[in-house]
XYZ file of N, CA, C and O in Angstrom:
668
model
N 0.852 -1.188 0.000
C 0.000 0.000 0.000
C 0.886 1.236 0.000
O 1.844 1.317 0.741
N 0.518 2.178 -0.839
C 1.251 3.438 -0.949
C 1.163 4.209 0.361
O 0.133 4.221 1.038
N 2.274 4.867 0.710
C 2.303 5.680 1.930
C 2.836 7.072 1.600
O 3.448 7.291 0.561
N 2.589 7.986 2.532
C 3.140 9.344 2.470
C 3.558 9.727 3.877
O 3.005 9.244 4.857
N 4.510 10.655 3.929
C 4.919 11.169 5.234
C 3.849 12.135 5.725
O 3.320 12.931 4.958
N 3.548 12.060 7.006
C 2.540 12.919 7.619
C 3.223 14.211 8.066
O 3.794 14.285 9.146
N 3.230 15.199 7.185
C 3.926 16.447 7.465
C 5.405 16.295 7.186
O 5.855 15.309 6.616
N 6.190 17.291 7.595
C 7.631 17.276 7.304
C 8.380 16.188 8.063
O 9.274 15.566 7.522
N 8.047 15.968 9.303
C 8.811 15.007 10.095
C 7.984 13.893 10.700
O 8.471 13.165 11.565
N 6.766 13.749 10.242
C 5.886 12.750 10.829
C 6.120 11.348 10.293
O 6.952 11.129 9.419
N 5.369 10.406 10.807
C 5.510 9.012 10.368
C 4.915 8.797 8.974
O 4.141 9.618 8.484
N 5.292 7.700 8.356
C 4.674 7.283 7.099
C 3.290 6.725 7.423
O 3.134 5.951 8.368
N 2.307 7.131 6.637
C 0.939 6.636 6.819
C 0.412 6.175 5.465
O 0.863 6.664 4.423
N -0.535 5.242 5.465
C -1.127 4.841 4.181
C -1.893 6.012 3.585
O -2.482 6.807 4.318
N -1.889 6.133 2.252
C -2.604 7.240 1.630
C -4.108 7.107 1.804
O -4.824 8.099 1.809
N -4.581 5.870 1.951
C -5.998 5.631 2.218
C -6.107 4.717 3.418
O -5.470 3.664 3.471
N -6.902 5.145 4.369
C -7.156 4.329 5.546
C -8.643 4.280 5.813
O -9.394 5.172 5.427
N -9.043 3.227 6.463
C -10.459 3.012 6.768
C -10.755 3.446 8.195
O -10.030 3.081 9.122
N -11.815 4.198 8.365
C -12.382 4.483 9.678
C -13.572 3.541 9.786
O -14.605 3.775 9.153
N -13.414 2.447 10.517
C -14.439 1.406 10.487
C -15.718 1.801 11.201
O -15.686 2.411 12.260
N -16.824 1.442 10.563
C -18.127 1.700 11.143
C -18.635 0.548 11.993
O -19.503 0.730 12.831
N -18.071 -0.657 11.780
C -18.521 -1.819 12.548
C -17.502 -2.948 12.425
O -16.523 -2.850 11.679
N -17.730 -4.022 13.164
C -16.802 -5.151 13.212
C -16.628 -5.824 11.847
O -15.534 -6.261 11.491
N -17.684 -5.912 11.056
C -17.582 -6.534 9.731
C -16.643 -5.731 8.830
O -15.883 -6.302 8.041
N -16.665 -4.420 8.947
C -15.773 -3.565 8.167
C -14.330 -3.767 8.629
O -13.408 -3.849 7.815
N -14.131 -3.890 9.921
C -12.791 -4.149 10.455
C -12.249 -5.451 9.875
O -11.126 -5.510 9.367
N -13.047 -6.527 9.940
C -12.608 -7.835 9.423
C -12.246 -7.746 7.945
O -11.202 -8.228 7.519
N -13.116 -7.133 7.141
C -12.876 -7.053 5.701
C -11.635 -6.207 5.406
O -10.836 -6.545 4.535
N -11.457 -5.131 6.119
C -10.284 -4.275 5.922
C -9.004 -5.057 6.202
O -8.043 -4.996 5.424
N -8.990 -5.783 7.302
C -7.809 -6.556 7.659
C -7.562 -7.690 6.667
O -6.418 -7.966 6.311
N -8.626 -8.319 6.181
C -8.486 -9.373 5.164
C -7.798 -8.846 3.910
O -7.017 -9.546 3.271
N -8.102 -7.605 3.541
C -7.560 -7.008 2.321
C -6.229 -6.280 2.546
O -5.678 -5.691 1.620
N -5.738 -6.320 3.776
C -4.468 -5.665 4.068
C -4.576 -4.175 4.268
O -3.573 -3.465 4.198
N -5.782 -3.686 4.503
C -5.986 -2.253 4.716
C -5.554 -1.839 6.103
O -5.445 -2.658 7.016
N -5.303 -0.551 6.258
C -4.975 0.006 7.570
C -6.191 0.723 8.110
O -6.949 1.348 7.377
N -6.356 0.623 9.405
C -7.502 1.210 10.082
C -7.064 2.442 10.862
O -6.040 2.425 11.546
N -7.842 3.504 10.744
C -7.621 4.688 11.561
C -8.557 4.592 12.751
O -9.705 5.014 12.694
N -8.071 3.956 13.790
C -8.813 3.789 15.025
C -7.849 3.286 16.080
O -6.894 2.585 15.762
N -8.071 3.646 17.306
C -7.227 3.122 18.371
C -7.912 1.987 19.106
O -7.337 1.400 20.013
N -9.124 1.657 18.711
C -9.873 0.614 19.406
C -9.601 -0.778 18.845
O -10.129 -1.756 19.362
N -8.781 -0.883 17.793
C -8.453 -2.164 17.184
C -6.944 -2.342 17.252
O -6.197 -1.415 16.899
N -6.461 -3.506 17.702
C -5.009 -3.725 17.727
C -4.405 -3.467 16.340
O -4.929 -3.924 15.333
N -3.333 -2.685 16.311
C -2.690 -2.355 15.048
C -3.291 -1.143 14.357
O -2.798 -0.705 13.325
N -4.366 -0.601 14.920
C -4.981 0.589 14.339
C -4.073 1.794 14.494
O -3.224 1.844 15.380
N -4.218 2.736 13.597
C -3.385 3.933 13.604
C -4.042 5.070 14.363
O -5.236 5.328 14.200
N -3.254 5.736 15.144
C -3.683 6.973 15.785
C -2.818 8.079 15.207
O -1.611 7.910 15.048
N -3.413 9.173 14.846
C -2.643 10.287 14.295
C -1.908 11.005 15.413
O -2.430 11.159 16.519
N -0.695 11.475 15.134
C 0.026 12.264 16.129
C -0.746 13.533 16.476
O -1.522 14.034 15.665
N -0.488 14.045 17.654
C -1.218 15.223 18.133
C -1.032 16.440 17.228
O -1.927 17.273 17.127
N 0.100 16.539 16.532
C 0.327 17.718 15.696
C -0.236 17.562 14.280
O -0.149 18.480 13.474
N -0.812 16.410 13.982
C -1.449 16.219 12.668
C -2.804 16.914 12.677
O -3.491 16.952 13.693
N -3.164 17.470 11.549
C -4.442 18.169 11.437
C -5.427 17.317 10.646
O -5.076 16.728 9.627
N -6.647 17.257 11.121
C -7.728 16.557 10.439
C -8.604 17.621 9.806
O -9.115 18.506 10.496
N -8.744 17.545 8.474
C -9.456 18.581 7.734
C -10.547 17.945 6.882
O -10.259 17.070 6.071
N -11.806 18.353 7.043
C -12.858 17.877 6.134
C -12.564 18.400 4.725
O -12.381 19.606 4.538
N -12.483 17.475 3.756
C -12.080 17.852 2.402
C -12.723 16.887 1.415
O -12.553 15.683 1.525
N -13.470 17.429 0.472
C -14.132 16.586 -0.524
C -14.375 17.376 -1.801
O -14.124 18.582 -1.849
N -14.900 16.694 -2.798
C -15.303 17.359 -4.034
C -16.287 18.491 -3.745
O -16.339 19.471 -4.479
N -17.065 18.346 -2.688
C -18.112 19.313 -2.374
C -17.666 20.373 -1.371
O -18.393 21.320 -1.117
N -16.501 20.199 -0.765
C -15.999 21.134 0.239
C -14.541 21.423 -0.077
O -13.643 20.781 0.450
N -14.307 22.381 -0.971
C -12.954 22.649 -1.443
C -12.365 23.960 -0.923
O -11.229 23.969 -0.466
N -13.101 25.022 -0.991
C -12.535 26.348 -0.718
C -11.979 26.467 0.701
O -10.808 26.805 0.890
N -12.795 26.189 1.687
C -12.362 26.287 3.076
C -11.240 25.303 3.357
O -10.250 25.640 4.001
N -11.384 24.084 2.831
C -10.369 23.051 3.057
C -9.037 23.458 2.446
O -7.991 23.336 3.088
N -9.046 23.934 1.215
C -7.791 24.319 0.566
C -7.093 25.453 1.309
O -5.864 25.456 1.427
N -7.849 26.402 1.804
C -7.250 27.500 2.556
C -6.582 26.972 3.825
O -5.437 27.324 4.138
N -7.278 26.097 4.542
C -6.728 25.520 5.789
C -5.523 24.638 5.488
O -4.514 24.703 6.186
N -5.617 23.820 4.446
C -4.519 22.919 4.090
C -3.281 23.718 3.704
O -2.158 23.350 4.058
N -3.468 24.824 2.994
C -2.336 25.666 2.619
C -1.580 26.182 3.832
O -0.345 26.146 3.872
N -2.304 26.643 4.831
C -1.672 27.150 6.061
C -0.931 26.015 6.760
O 0.223 26.172 7.180
N -1.569 24.871 6.880
C -0.948 23.730 7.561
C 0.307 23.257 6.835
O 1.314 22.926 7.472
N 0.264 23.241 5.517
C 1.424 22.806 4.737
C 2.603 23.755 4.955
O 3.744 23.311 5.106
N 2.324 25.053 4.984
C 3.401 26.027 5.219
C 4.003 25.844 6.605
O 5.181 26.119 6.819
N 3.199 25.370 7.551
C 3.690 25.112 8.910
C 4.410 23.765 9.005
O 4.973 23.436 10.044
N 4.348 22.969 7.939
C 4.987 21.652 7.942
C 4.192 20.579 8.653
O 4.718 19.510 8.951
N 2.928 20.858 8.912
C 2.087 19.895 9.630
C 1.451 18.907 8.674
O 1.171 19.218 7.523
N 1.211 17.720 9.172
C 0.554 16.689 8.385
C -0.940 16.935 8.296
O -1.549 17.463 9.226
N -1.521 16.563 7.160
C -2.951 16.757 6.937
C -3.593 15.413 6.622
O -3.181 14.712 5.701
N -4.596 15.075 7.406
C -5.414 13.894 7.146
C -6.790 14.391 6.726
O -7.440 15.138 7.461
N -7.211 14.015 5.535
C -8.520 14.443 5.028
C -9.604 13.515 5.555
O -9.453 12.299 5.547
N -10.686 14.109 6.017
C -11.861 13.351 6.448
C -13.059 13.848 5.651
O -12.946 14.806 4.891
N -14.183 13.207 5.824
C -15.408 13.567 5.105
C -15.176 13.556 3.602
O -15.782 14.327 2.856
N -14.293 12.690 3.148
C -13.894 12.600 1.748
C -15.087 12.276 0.848
O -15.152 12.723 -0.289
N -16.039 11.520 1.370
C -17.230 11.158 0.595
C -18.421 12.034 0.970
O -19.571 11.671 0.713
N -18.140 13.178 1.565
C -19.165 14.173 1.907
C -20.306 13.549 2.709
O -21.470 13.687 2.360
N -19.931 12.869 3.772
C -20.942 12.260 4.631
C -21.755 11.176 3.937
O -22.904 10.946 4.275
N -21.142 10.511 2.958
C -21.820 9.453 2.219
C -22.544 9.921 0.971
O -22.993 9.123 0.166
N -22.648 11.228 0.786
C -23.378 11.749 -0.378
C -22.719 11.364 -1.690
O -23.382 11.250 -2.709
N -21.400 11.157 -1.685
C -20.700 10.760 -2.914
C -20.591 9.243 -3.039
O -20.119 8.740 -4.039
N -21.010 8.531 -2.017
C -20.916 7.074 -2.047
C -22.174 6.394 -2.533
O -22.132 5.303 -3.080
N -23.295 7.027 -2.364
C -24.568 6.444 -2.799
C -24.853 6.896 -4.230
O -24.134 7.707 -4.796
N -25.896 6.375 -4.796
C -26.306 6.855 -6.119
C -26.724 8.309 -5.986
O -27.736 8.603 -5.357
N -25.934 9.206 -6.529
C -26.244 10.621 -6.344
C -27.505 11.044 -7.096
O -27.571 10.927 -8.297
N -28.464 11.503 -6.347
C -29.691 12.011 -6.936
C -29.752 13.529 -6.855
O -30.435 14.173 -7.622
N -29.023 14.088 -5.911
C -28.962 15.522 -5.730
C -28.364 16.143 -6.998
O -27.300 15.744 -7.445
N -29.036 17.119 -7.608
C -28.520 17.737 -8.832
C -27.118 18.321 -8.665
O -26.354 18.393 -9.606
N -26.757 18.730 -7.440
C -25.433 19.283 -7.201
C -24.362 18.201 -7.256
O -23.188 18.496 -7.416
N -24.758 16.958 -7.123
C -23.815 15.838 -7.124
C -23.875 15.065 -8.437
O -22.882 14.493 -8.874
N -25.009 15.066 -9.082
C -25.211 14.237 -10.277
C -24.151 14.470 -11.349
O -23.721 13.525 -12.013
N -23.685 15.687 -11.522
C -22.686 15.972 -12.544
C -21.374 15.250 -12.324
O -20.630 14.973 -13.267
N -21.078 14.926 -11.075
C -19.833 14.234 -10.753
C -19.839 12.774 -11.226
O -18.793 12.144 -11.273
N -21.002 12.249 -11.568
C -21.072 10.863 -12.057
C -20.191 10.646 -13.279
O -19.748 9.539 -13.539
N -19.942 11.707 -14.047
C -19.093 11.591 -15.235
C -17.672 11.168 -14.887
O -16.934 10.699 -15.746
N -17.281 11.311 -13.629
C -15.942 10.900 -13.199
C -15.813 9.383 -13.086
O -14.700 8.863 -13.012
N -16.944 8.697 -13.055
C -16.948 7.236 -12.964
C -16.830 6.665 -14.370
O -17.809 6.510 -15.084
N -15.586 6.436 -14.766
C -15.341 5.872 -16.097
C -13.971 5.201 -16.098
O -13.155 5.429 -15.214
N -13.754 4.375 -17.099
C -12.476 3.678 -17.208
C -12.229 2.713 -16.075
O -11.085 2.495 -15.687
N -13.290 2.168 -15.508
C -13.151 1.243 -14.389
C -13.047 1.926 -13.037
O -12.917 1.271 -12.010
N -13.099 3.253 -13.016
C -13.021 4.024 -11.779
C -14.425 4.391 -11.327
O -15.241 4.829 -12.124
N -14.711 4.230 -10.044
C -16.013 4.602 -9.496
C -15.981 6.052 -9.019
O -14.900 6.646 -8.875
N -17.136 6.608 -8.745
C -17.211 7.961 -8.211
C -16.510 8.028 -6.851
O -15.816 8.997 -6.552
N -16.675 7.009 -6.037
C -15.999 6.964 -4.735
C -14.490 7.058 -4.933
O -13.796 7.823 -4.260
N -13.965 6.284 -5.866
C -12.526 6.300 -6.118
C -12.074 7.644 -6.662
O -11.010 8.145 -6.282
N -12.864 8.248 -7.522
C -12.524 9.579 -8.050
C -12.501 10.610 -6.922
O -11.617 11.477 -6.887
N -13.441 10.517 -6.002
C -13.495 11.453 -4.875
C -12.248 11.318 -4.002
O -11.674 12.322 -3.558
N -11.813 10.099 -3.777
C -10.609 9.864 -2.980
C -9.381 10.360 -3.735
O -8.513 11.033 -3.167
N -9.302 10.072 -5.022
C -8.170 10.535 -5.822
C -8.083 12.058 -5.851
O -6.988 12.622 -5.824
N -9.234 12.718 -5.903
C -9.236 14.176 -5.909
C -8.565 14.721 -4.652
O -7.717 15.613 -4.712
N -8.927 14.188 -3.514
C -8.350 14.640 -2.247
C -6.846 14.364 -2.222
O -6.051 15.195 -1.804
N -6.447 13.187 -2.697
C -5.034 12.816 -2.686
C -4.222 13.566 -3.741
O -2.987 13.597 -3.664
N -4.884 14.180 -4.723
C -4.175 14.973 -5.730
C -3.533 16.206 -5.105
O -2.584 16.767 -5.648
N -4.038 16.616 -3.950
C -3.432 17.726 -3.217
C -2.228 17.151 -2.472
O -2.375 16.379 -1.538
N -1.030 17.522 -2.896
C 0.189 16.942 -2.338
C 0.383 17.236 -0.856
O 1.158 16.557 -0.188
N -0.290 18.236 -0.328
C -0.184 18.550 1.095
C -1.026 17.602 1.950
O -0.867 17.562 3.161
N -1.899 16.836 1.319
C -2.719 15.858 2.043
C -1.933 14.558 2.141
O -1.522 13.988 1.128
N -1.703 14.109 3.352
C -0.942 12.876 3.566
C -1.800 11.643 3.394
O -1.336 10.622 2.901
N -3.046 11.722 3.837
C -3.902 10.544 3.769
C -5.376 10.925 3.746
O -5.754 12.005 4.185
N -6.152 10.017 3.201
C -7.612 10.142 3.205
C -8.147 9.119 4.198
O -7.891 7.924 4.050
N -8.829 9.593 5.207
C -9.440 8.722 6.211
C -10.907 8.575 5.823
O -11.681 9.522 5.953
N -11.261 7.401 5.331
C -12.591 7.203 4.764
C -13.424 6.333 5.699
O -13.046 5.207 6.025
N -14.572 6.862 6.104
C -15.483 6.091 6.948
C -16.251 5.137 6.059
O -16.825 5.528 5.052
N -16.225 3.869 6.450
C -16.907 2.822 5.704
C -17.838 2.102 6.666
O -17.422 1.663 7.733
N -19.111 1.980 6.274
C -20.087 1.334 7.156
C -20.497 -0.057 6.684
O -21.113 -0.793 7.438
N -20.130 -0.398 5.433
C -20.515 -1.715 4.914
C -19.287 -2.430 4.361
O -18.538 -1.844 3.568
N -19.084 -3.676 4.751
C -17.866 -4.381 4.332
C -17.711 -4.510 2.819
O -16.586 -4.546 2.310
N -18.791 -4.529 2.088
C -18.694 -4.664 0.627
C -18.114 -3.418 -0.048
O -17.776 -3.443 -1.225
N -17.958 -2.331 0.700
C -17.389 -1.107 0.135
C -15.899 -0.928 0.441
O -15.256 -0.033 -0.106
N -15.365 -1.774 1.296
C -13.970 -1.628 1.720
C -13.007 -1.738 0.541
O -12.112 -0.911 0.380
N -13.172 -2.754 -0.280
C -12.238 -2.957 -1.394
C -12.241 -1.768 -2.355
O -11.192 -1.316 -2.811
N -13.417 -1.252 -2.660
C -13.515 -0.093 -3.556
C -12.703 1.080 -3.017
O -11.966 1.739 -3.758
N -12.797 1.320 -1.723
C -12.070 2.423 -1.098
C -10.566 2.165 -1.121
O -9.781 3.026 -1.517
N -10.160 0.969 -0.723
C -8.730 0.665 -0.660
C -8.066 0.651 -2.034
O -6.873 0.910 -2.154
N -8.825 0.370 -3.070
C -8.274 0.305 -4.429
C -8.288 1.668 -5.142
O -7.835 1.774 -6.272
N -8.749 2.701 -4.482
C -8.836 4.026 -5.117
C -7.506 4.512 -5.689
O -7.475 5.005 -6.819
N -6.395 4.396 -4.969
C -5.145 4.903 -5.550
C -4.717 4.169 -6.825
O -3.983 4.722 -7.641
N -5.174 2.939 -6.997
C -4.784 2.146 -8.164
C -5.780 2.228 -9.317
O -5.521 1.684 -10.389
N -6.896 2.896 -9.105
C -7.906 3.037 -10.168
C -7.383 3.990 -11.234
O -6.392 4.693 -11.032
N -8.067 4.015 -12.365
C -7.673 4.923 -13.449
C -7.524 6.334 -12.876
O -8.437 6.834 -12.221
N -6.374 6.968 -13.088
C -6.138 8.286 -12.488
C -7.007 9.378 -13.098
O -7.441 9.275 -14.236
N -7.243 10.395 -12.305
C -7.964 11.563 -12.805
C -7.120 12.229 -13.886
O -5.907 12.360 -13.748
N -7.773 12.664 -14.933
C -7.104 13.356 -16.028
C -7.257 14.867 -15.857
O -8.041 15.332 -15.016
N -6.559 15.611 -16.667
C -6.735 17.065 -16.673
C -8.171 17.440 -16.981
O -8.729 18.370 -16.391
N -8.790 16.694 -17.886
C -10.193 16.925 -18.236
C -11.094 16.662 -17.028
O -12.039 17.409 -16.788
N -10.787 15.613 -16.272
C -11.565 15.313 -15.059
C -11.452 16.456 -14.060
O -12.449 16.881 -13.467
N -10.234 16.952 -13.864
C -10.034 18.047 -12.914
C -10.754 19.315 -13.370
O -11.345 20.022 -12.547
N -10.738 19.594 -14.655
C -11.489 20.745 -15.171
C -12.980 20.595 -14.874
O -13.637 21.556 -14.465
N -13.515 19.387 -15.082
C -14.925 19.124 -14.788
C -15.209 19.348 -13.306
O -16.195 19.994 -12.942
N -14.340 18.835 -12.445
C -14.526 18.995 -10.999
C -14.579 20.471 -10.630
O -15.491 20.910 -9.910
N -13.640 21.241 -11.104
C -13.592 22.661 -10.733
C -14.770 23.428 -11.326
O -15.311 24.326 -10.691
N -15.186 23.072 -12.526
C -16.343 23.717 -13.134
C -17.619 23.400 -12.349
O -18.418 24.290 -12.066
N -17.803 22.140 -11.999
C -18.991 21.750 -11.221
C -18.995 22.448 -9.869
O -20.033 22.921 -9.412
N -17.842 22.513 -9.236
C -17.781 23.146 -7.922
C -18.073 24.641 -8.035
O -18.817 25.199 -7.243
N -17.491 25.284 -9.034
C -17.695 26.720 -9.203
C -19.134 27.076 -9.494
O -19.611 28.139 -9.107
N -19.849 26.172 -10.150
C -21.248 26.433 -10.542
C -22.254 25.721 -9.658
O -23.418 25.616 -10.021
N -21.846 25.269 -8.485
C -22.722 24.441 -7.640
C -23.963 25.144 -7.133
O -24.906 24.507 -6.723
N -23.978 26.454 -7.108
C -25.134 27.169 -6.580
C -26.042 27.719 -7.676
O -26.993 28.419 -7.402
N -25.709 27.434 -8.945
C -26.535 27.938 -10.055
C -27.822 27.140 -10.181
O -27.936 26.025 -9.830
């Protein structure tokens, strides 16, 4: 599993980690070799006190980017949370503000994987901590870094959709 350093001097962490919602998710994550962001499971990861947890998703960019920029200049590690916007990007998006993002699901890549890749495209983000409530979704999340990468065209679509989200 790919890792990144958490800030300038922090430990190496997996780029994608699971925040387990239940015991079945824990079992499936461990079966697939995933890392868990929890201290309640042996071997689970706890972030250092100087690491910053920032809500960051396709739907929450402006505030997150401003905060991440400050943290990066300070040399602090950034762990992204709410990557799937509270599950709104994980279910079949019916909300018109989300429906446009479905175009990112192509080439064998799911919308969930595109959402995770978007967050990880920010080099100041060390890891994406993804809450998973159903074991059948664990593999999709853990395989996000290996899915078809976002293209320049994909990023243009993301920024256009975000900029026009209130129209």
